mmCIF file of C-alpha atoms in Angstrom:
data_model
loop_
_atom_site.group_PDB
_atom_site.id
_atom_site.type_symbol
_atom_site.label_atom_id
_atom_site.label_comp_id
_atom_site.label_asym_id
_atom_site.label_seq_id
_atom_site.Cartn_x
_atom_site.Cartn_y
_atom_site.Cartn_z
ATOM 1 C CA MET A 30 3.993 -18.518 7.731
ATOM 2 C CA SER A 31 6.158 -17.421 11.619
ATOM 3 C CA ARG A 32 8.277 -20.244 11.610
ATOM 4 C CA HIS A 33 10.383 -19.044 8.991
ATOM 5 C CA ARG A 34 10.623 -14.479 10.503
ATOM 6 C CA ARG A 35 14.082 -14.931 10.123
ATOM 7 C CA LEU A 36 14.445 -16.002 6.762
ATOM 8 C CA ALA A 37 12.122 -13.661 5.375
ATOM 9 C CA LEU A 38 13.388 -11.176 7.341
ATOM 10 C CA GLU A 39 16.562 -11.803 6.030
ATOM 11 C CA LEU A 40 15.237 -12.205 2.332
ATOM 12 C CA SER A 41 13.638 -8.749 2.629
ATOM 13 C CA LYS A 42 16.899 -6.942 3.699
ATOM 14 C CA ARG A 43 18.509 -8.768 0.689
ATOM 15 C CA GLU A 44 15.460 -7.220 -1.017
ATOM 16 C CA MET A 45 16.009 -3.748 -0.846
ATOM 17 C CA LEU A 46 19.348 -4.137 -1.134
ATOM 18 C CA ASP A 47 18.822 -5.466 -4.388
ATOM 19 C CA ARG A 48 16.902 -3.288 -5.625
ATOM 20 C CA TYR A 49 18.876 -0.779 -5.872
ATOM 21 C CA ALA A 50 22.309 -2.789 -6.484
ATOM 22 C CA GLY A 51 24.888 -1.098 -8.732
ATOM 23 C CA GLN A 52 23.315 2.403 -8.319
ATOM 24 C CA PHE A 53 25.329 5.274 -6.831
ATOM 25 C CA PHE A 54 23.469 6.081 -4.470
ATOM 26 C CA GLY A 55 22.800 2.233 -3.400
ATOM 27 C CA ALA A 56 20.448 1.854 -0.021
ATOM 28 C CA ALA A 57 19.717 5.375 -0.074
ATOM 29 C CA TRP A 58 17.379 5.218 -2.586
ATOM 30 C CA ALA A 59 14.848 3.610 -0.180
ATOM 31 C CA LEU A 60 14.976 6.305 1.617
ATOM 32 C CA PHE A 61 15.636 9.170 -1.954
ATOM 33 C CA HIS A 62 12.697 6.982 -3.615
ATOM 34 C CA PRO A 63 9.459 7.810 -2.228
ATOM 35 C CA ALA A 64 10.344 11.306 -1.091
ATOM 36 C CA LEU A 65 11.188 11.979 -3.913
ATOM 37 C CA THR A 66 7.685 9.904 -5.465
ATOM 38 C CA VAL A 67 6.013 12.221 -3.335
ATOM 39 C CA LEU A 68 7.270 15.727 -4.258
ATOM 40 C CA VAL A 69 6.154 15.197 -7.409
ATOM 41 C CA PHE A 70 2.786 14.021 -6.838
ATOM 42 C CA LEU A 71 2.498 17.159 -4.466
ATOM 43 C CA PHE A 72 3.804 19.360 -7.210
ATOM 44 C CA LEU A 73 1.248 17.652 -10.101
ATOM 45 C CA PHE A 74 -1.688 17.702 -8.150
ATOM 46 C CA GLY A 75 -0.488 20.764 -6.209
ATOM 47 C CA GLU A 76 1.293 23.706 -8.283
ATOM 48 C CA VAL A 77 -0.182 22.611 -11.956
ATOM 49 C CA LEU A 78 -3.134 21.082 -11.700
ATOM 50 C CA LYS A 79 -4.006 23.738 -8.195
ATOM 51 C CA LEU A 80 -6.515 20.843 -6.445
ATOM 52 C CA LYS A 81 -7.455 22.135 -3.496
ATOM 53 C CA ILE A 82 -9.436 20.590 -0.387
ATOM 54 C CA SER A 83 -12.786 21.614 0.540
ATOM 55 C CA GLY A 84 -15.973 20.354 2.465
ATOM 56 C CA PRO A 85 -18.029 20.859 5.865
ATOM 57 C CA ASN A 86 -15.705 18.568 8.086
ATOM 58 C CA VAL A 87 -12.010 20.024 6.560
ATOM 59 C CA PRO A 88 -10.512 21.369 9.231
ATOM 60 C CA GLU A 89 -9.406 24.915 9.466
ATOM 61 C CA GLY A 90 -6.220 25.685 8.703
ATOM 62 C CA VAL A 91 -5.073 22.371 6.793
ATOM 63 C CA GLY A 92 -4.571 22.519 2.616
ATOM 64 C CA PHE A 93 -4.426 19.968 0.061
ATOM 65 C CA THR A 94 -0.892 18.906 0.243
ATOM 66 C CA THR A 95 -2.205 17.767 4.148
ATOM 67 C CA TYR A 96 -5.638 15.570 2.247
ATOM 68 C CA LEU A 97 -3.182 14.353 -0.782
ATOM 69 C CA LEU A 98 -0.655 13.278 1.631
ATOM 70 C CA ALA A 99 -3.160 10.889 3.685
ATOM 71 C CA GLY A 100 -4.626 9.495 1.035
ATOM 72 C CA LEU A 101 -1.242 8.440 -0.611
ATOM 73 C CA LEU A 102 0.669 7.364 1.449
ATOM 74 C CA PRO A 103 -0.998 4.051 2.034
ATOM 75 C CA TRP A 104 -2.171 3.175 -1.961
ATOM 76 C CA LEU A 105 2.013 3.741 -2.422
ATOM 77 C CA VAL A 106 2.123 0.169 -0.214
ATOM 78 C CA LEU A 107 -0.632 -0.819 -1.661
ATOM 79 C CA GLN A 108 0.903 0.104 -5.376
ATOM 80 C CA ASP A 109 3.846 -1.807 -4.432
ATOM 81 C CA VAL A 110 3.095 -4.551 -3.181
ATOM 82 C CA MET A 111 0.496 -5.560 -6.087
ATOM 83 C CA GLY A 112 2.573 -4.829 -8.644
ATOM 84 C CA ARG A 113 5.924 -7.077 -7.019
ATOM 85 C CA GLY A 114 3.299 -9.810 -5.797
ATOM 86 C CA ALA A 115 2.837 -11.248 -9.616
ATOM 87 C CA THR A 116 5.319 -11.626 -10.594
ATOM 88 C CA MET A 117 7.322 -13.183 -7.365
ATOM 89 C CA ILE A 118 6.892 -16.226 -7.626
ATOM 90 C CA THR A 119 7.898 -16.339 -11.281
ATOM 91 C CA ALA A 120 10.742 -14.515 -10.765
ATOM 92 C CA GLN A 121 12.359 -17.218 -8.324
ATOM 93 C CA ALA A 122 11.451 -20.616 -10.337
ATOM 94 C CA HIS A 123 14.834 -21.630 -9.298
ATOM 95 C CA LEU A 124 14.131 -21.659 -5.727
ATOM 96 C CA VAL A 125 10.474 -22.804 -6.419
ATOM 97 C CA LYS A 126 11.442 -25.889 -7.037
ATOM 98 C CA GLN A 127 14.036 -27.160 -4.217
ATOM 99 C CA VAL A 128 12.024 -29.256 -2.129
ATOM 100 C CA ALA A 129 12.530 -27.109 0.846
ATOM 101 C CA PHE A 130 12.728 -24.281 0.592
ATOM 102 C CA PRO A 131 9.608 -22.431 2.201
ATOM 103 C CA LEU A 132 8.151 -20.675 -0.197
ATOM 104 C CA ASP A 133 5.976 -18.228 1.702
ATOM 105 C CA VAL A 134 8.076 -16.546 2.129
ATOM 106 C CA LEU A 135 9.466 -15.080 -1.725
ATOM 107 C CA PRO A 136 5.754 -12.622 -1.631
ATOM 108 C CA ILE A 137 6.291 -11.843 1.822
ATOM 109 C CA LYS A 138 9.257 -10.618 1.495
ATOM 110 C CA SER A 139 8.696 -8.030 -0.542
ATOM 111 C CA ILE A 140 6.389 -6.021 1.373
ATOM 112 C CA PRO A 141 9.066 -4.389 4.267
ATOM 113 C CA PRO A 142 10.221 -2.744 1.772
ATOM 114 C CA ALA A 143 6.997 -1.132 0.821
ATOM 115 C CA PHE A 144 6.316 -0.472 4.439
ATOM 116 C CA VAL A 145 10.086 1.822 4.124
ATOM 117 C CA ILE A 146 8.061 4.464 1.692
ATOM 118 C CA LEU A 147 5.393 4.234 3.943
ATOM 119 C CA LEU A 148 7.407 5.188 7.400
ATOM 120 C CA VAL A 149 9.592 7.996 5.020
ATOM 121 C CA GLY A 150 6.312 9.451 4.276
ATOM 122 C CA LEU A 151 4.534 10.032 7.871
ATOM 123 C CA VAL A 152 7.677 11.637 8.379
ATOM 124 C CA MET A 153 7.420 14.089 5.864
ATOM 125 C CA LEU A 154 3.060 14.624 6.543
ATOM 126 C CA ALA A 155 4.481 14.805 10.564
ATOM 127 C CA SER A 156 7.132 16.896 10.321
ATOM 128 C CA TYR A 157 5.256 19.349 7.295
ATOM 129 C CA THR A 158 1.821 19.381 9.858
ATOM 130 C CA ILE A 159 3.727 20.237 12.380
ATOM 131 C CA ALA A 160 5.594 22.949 11.137
ATOM 132 C CA PHE A 161 3.455 24.769 8.628
ATOM 133 C CA VAL A 162 -0.260 23.515 10.332
ATOM 134 C CA GLY A 163 -0.462 23.167 13.810
ATOM 135 C CA PRO A 164 0.300 20.276 16.459
ATOM 136 C CA LEU A 165 -0.593 17.039 15.401
ATOM 137 C CA PRO A 166 -4.199 15.886 15.543
ATOM 138 C CA TRP A 167 -4.610 12.860 18.513
ATOM 139 C CA THR A 168 -5.623 10.534 15.935
ATOM 140 C CA TYR A 169 -1.939 9.736 15.370
ATOM 141 C CA ILE A 170 -1.987 7.235 17.957
ATOM 142 C CA LEU A 171 -4.091 5.140 15.794
ATOM 143 C CA LEU A 172 -1.383 5.225 13.308
ATOM 144 C CA PRO A 173 0.094 1.186 14.594
ATOM 145 C CA LEU A 174 -3.102 0.263 14.830
ATOM 146 C CA LEU A 175 -3.870 1.243 11.025
ATOM 147 C CA ILE A 176 -0.834 0.519 9.809
ATOM 148 C CA ALA A 177 -0.945 -3.135 11.594
ATOM 149 C CA GLU A 178 -3.813 -3.137 8.858
ATOM 150 C CA LEU A 179 -2.704 -2.115 6.299
ATOM 151 C CA ALA A 180 0.106 -5.296 6.454
ATOM 152 C CA ILE A 181 -2.470 -7.621 6.733
ATOM 153 C CA THR A 182 -4.527 -6.116 4.299
ATOM 154 C CA CYS A 183 -0.685 -7.091 1.919
ATOM 155 C CA VAL A 184 0.844 -9.666 3.219
ATOM 156 C CA GLY A 185 -3.282 -11.543 1.906
ATOM 157 C CA ILE A 186 -2.890 -9.485 -1.817
ATOM 158 C CA ALA A 187 0.672 -11.066 -1.491
ATOM 159 C CA LEU A 188 -0.153 -14.465 -1.875
ATOM 160 C CA LEU A 189 -2.563 -14.418 -3.839
ATOM 161 C CA LEU A 190 -1.332 -12.375 -6.446
ATOM 162 C CA SER A 191 1.909 -14.197 -6.586
ATOM 163 C CA ALA A 192 0.282 -17.653 -6.707
ATOM 164 C CA LEU A 193 -2.320 -16.492 -9.247
ATOM 165 C CA GLY A 194 0.625 -15.101 -11.097
ATOM 166 C CA VAL A 195 2.152 -18.254 -11.509
ATOM 167 C CA PHE A 196 -1.426 -19.438 -14.211
ATOM 168 C CA VAL A 197 -2.553 -16.712 -15.290
ATOM 169 C CA ARG A 198 1.054 -15.647 -17.106
ATOM 170 C CA ASP A 199 -1.006 -11.435 -18.053
ATOM 171 C CA LEU A 200 -1.856 -11.371 -14.465
ATOM 172 C CA LYS A 201 0.654 -8.464 -14.062
ATOM 173 C CA ASP A 202 -0.294 -7.082 -17.258
ATOM 174 C CA PHE A 203 -3.897 -6.159 -15.718
ATOM 175 C CA VAL A 204 -2.239 -5.638 -11.938
ATOM 176 C CA GLN A 205 -0.086 -2.689 -14.025
ATOM 177 C CA ILE A 206 -3.293 -1.455 -15.499
ATOM 178 C CA PHE A 207 -5.605 -1.401 -11.658
ATOM 179 C CA THR A 208 -2.620 0.391 -10.266
ATOM 180 C CA PHE A 209 -1.826 3.234 -12.764
ATOM 181 C CA VAL A 210 -6.369 3.592 -12.882
ATOM 182 C CA GLY A 211 -6.291 2.514 -8.830
ATOM 183 C CA ILE A 212 -5.545 6.278 -7.986
ATOM 184 C CA TYR A 213 -7.790 8.666 -9.901
ATOM 185 C CA VAL A 214 -11.017 5.721 -8.779
ATOM 186 C CA SER A 215 -9.735 6.200 -4.678
ATOM 187 C CA PRO A 216 -10.639 9.159 -2.965
ATOM 188 C CA ILE A 217 -7.185 10.225 -2.736
ATOM 189 C CA ILE A 218 -6.653 13.338 -5.421
ATOM 190 C CA TYR A 219 -10.285 14.592 -4.049
ATOM 191 C CA THR A 220 -13.287 14.190 -0.747
ATOM 192 C CA ILE A 221 -15.968 11.250 -1.321
ATOM 193 C CA ASP A 222 -18.683 13.610 -1.280
ATOM 194 C CA ALA A 223 -17.486 15.079 -4.015
ATOM 195 C CA ILE A 224 -18.590 12.556 -5.942
ATOM 196 C CA PRO A 225 -21.495 12.586 -8.042
ATOM 197 C CA SER A 226 -24.037 10.514 -5.864
ATOM 198 C CA LYS A 227 -23.952 8.699 -9.387
ATOM 199 C CA LEU A 228 -20.501 7.893 -9.412
ATOM 200 C CA ARG A 229 -19.822 6.903 -6.180
ATOM 201 C CA VAL A 230 -20.713 3.719 -6.168
ATOM 202 C CA LEU A 231 -18.228 3.021 -8.301
ATOM 203 C CA ILE A 232 -15.317 4.684 -5.477
ATOM 204 C CA MET A 233 -17.284 2.702 -3.019
ATOM 205 C CA LEU A 234 -16.587 -0.642 -4.768
ATOM 206 C CA ASN A 235 -13.100 -0.403 -4.494
ATOM 207 C CA PRO A 236 -11.831 -2.515 -1.968
ATOM 208 C CA PHE A 237 -9.328 -0.058 -0.455
ATOM 209 C CA THR A 238 -10.973 3.042 -0.599
ATOM 210 C CA PRO A 239 -12.225 2.247 3.782
ATOM 211 C CA ILE A 240 -8.950 1.886 4.377
ATOM 212 C CA ILE A 241 -7.801 5.124 2.517
ATOM 213 C CA LEU A 242 -10.657 6.467 3.831
ATOM 214 C CA SER A 243 -9.246 5.875 7.527
ATOM 215 C CA PHE A 244 -5.988 6.821 7.295
ATOM 216 C CA GLN A 245 -7.198 10.004 6.146
ATOM 217 C CA ASP A 246 -9.357 9.911 9.400
ATOM 218 C CA ALA A 247 -6.427 9.698 11.254
ATOM 219 C CA LEU A 248 -3.690 12.107 9.501
ATOM 220 C CA PHE A 249 -5.914 14.913 8.307
ATOM 221 C CA TYR A 250 -9.303 15.038 9.436
ATOM 222 C CA GLY A 251 -8.797 13.992 13.137
ATOM 223 C CA ALA A 252 -11.589 12.468 13.833
ATOM 224 C CA PHE A 253 -13.979 9.215 13.089
ATOM 225 C CA ILE A 254 -15.732 11.544 9.834
ATOM 226 C CA HIS A 255 -15.765 7.652 8.232
ATOM 227 C CA PRO A 256 -16.646 5.292 11.225
ATOM 228 C CA TRP A 257 -17.681 2.705 8.684
ATOM 229 C CA ALA A 258 -14.762 3.094 6.820
ATOM 230 C CA TRP A 259 -12.621 1.879 10.037
ATOM 231 C CA VAL A 260 -14.746 -1.398 10.385
ATOM 232 C CA ILE A 261 -14.562 -2.350 7.285
ATOM 233 C CA SER A 262 -11.054 -2.001 6.505
ATOM 234 C CA GLY A 263 -10.421 -4.098 9.793
ATOM 235 C CA LEU A 264 -12.843 -6.939 8.157
ATOM 236 C CA LEU A 265 -11.561 -6.624 4.537
ATOM 237 C CA SER A 266 -7.824 -7.004 5.922
ATOM 238 C CA VAL A 267 -8.762 -10.270 7.602
ATOM 239 C CA ALA A 268 -11.325 -11.203 4.359
ATOM 240 C CA ILE A 269 -8.116 -10.359 1.847
ATOM 241 C CA PHE A 270 -5.594 -12.258 4.191
ATOM 242 C CA LEU A 271 -7.873 -14.844 4.047
ATOM 243 C CA VAL A 272 -8.512 -15.991 1.075
ATOM 244 C CA GLY A 273 -4.704 -14.819 -0.806
ATOM 245 C CA ALA A 274 -3.200 -17.590 2.557
ATOM 246 C CA ARG A 275 -6.336 -20.705 1.220
ATOM 247 C CA VAL A 276 -4.617 -19.953 -2.770
ATOM 248 C CA PHE A 277 -1.751 -19.574 -2.021
ATOM 249 C CA TYR A 278 -1.486 -22.512 0.372
ATOM 250 C CA SER A 279 -3.457 -24.882 -1.856
ATOM 251 C CA THR A 280 -2.162 -24.211 -5.036
ATOM 252 C CA ARG A 281 1.722 -23.629 -4.196
ATOM 253 C CA HIS A 282 1.931 -27.865 -4.390
ATOM 254 C CA PHE A 283 1.281 -27.179 -8.326
ATOM 255 C CA PHE A 284 4.115 -24.154 -8.930
ATOM 256 C CA GLY A 285 6.347 -26.585 -9.738
ATOM 257 C CA SER A 286 4.735 -28.312 -12.679
ATOM 258 C CA TYR A 287 3.021 -24.814 -14.484
ATOM 259 C CA LEU A 288 6.976 -23.011 -13.880
#
């Protein structure tokens, strides 16, 4: 995988340009789209539904907007990677059938464009926090660690789904359902403490709950409110990467026969 880093970066750049090719604003949509997505969520949950955030660990003066963004940003990245990962190999069948083409760059190339969403959102969140809340919490310095962890998770997801998508063509439909429902079974629009204990198990079974809680600790709480989530999310990111890589590299030789 590391041997083809330059090719993967070049294909990622082309992937981003192709997403918005022929549109009036062109590549500027790479910035507009995540910004508009965040604003829509803020309007829907903050202004229309008027959701509030409360609890013993909620910092004084920090409102629902900050909480929503802290959990929503990593979820949007995961959602984008999952949505594109399931069809990344099947949509590039002409490249798969080329003997010398490094297949592992195909799922990887969709990841950098997804992280544009995260970077734009982080700039928006940091700007909002400074303007309306106060100084950024010290836990912002842990963001590189969380971003690296999220990237490892995304690579594993992309490898796993792109490989399985070759053999299970309905996978993309299951992924669409999960990404639609996922935001409601993740602690993004509510705190984990607000869930009844009987239903909390369901939220905890969501493999993305730990990393979302870790981002919320860093961006919203400004403290290690969920220290266990940091440990579990780190272990899960490595596990997802290893499983994804194992499945991809053990099945890639059969891709051409199924496409």
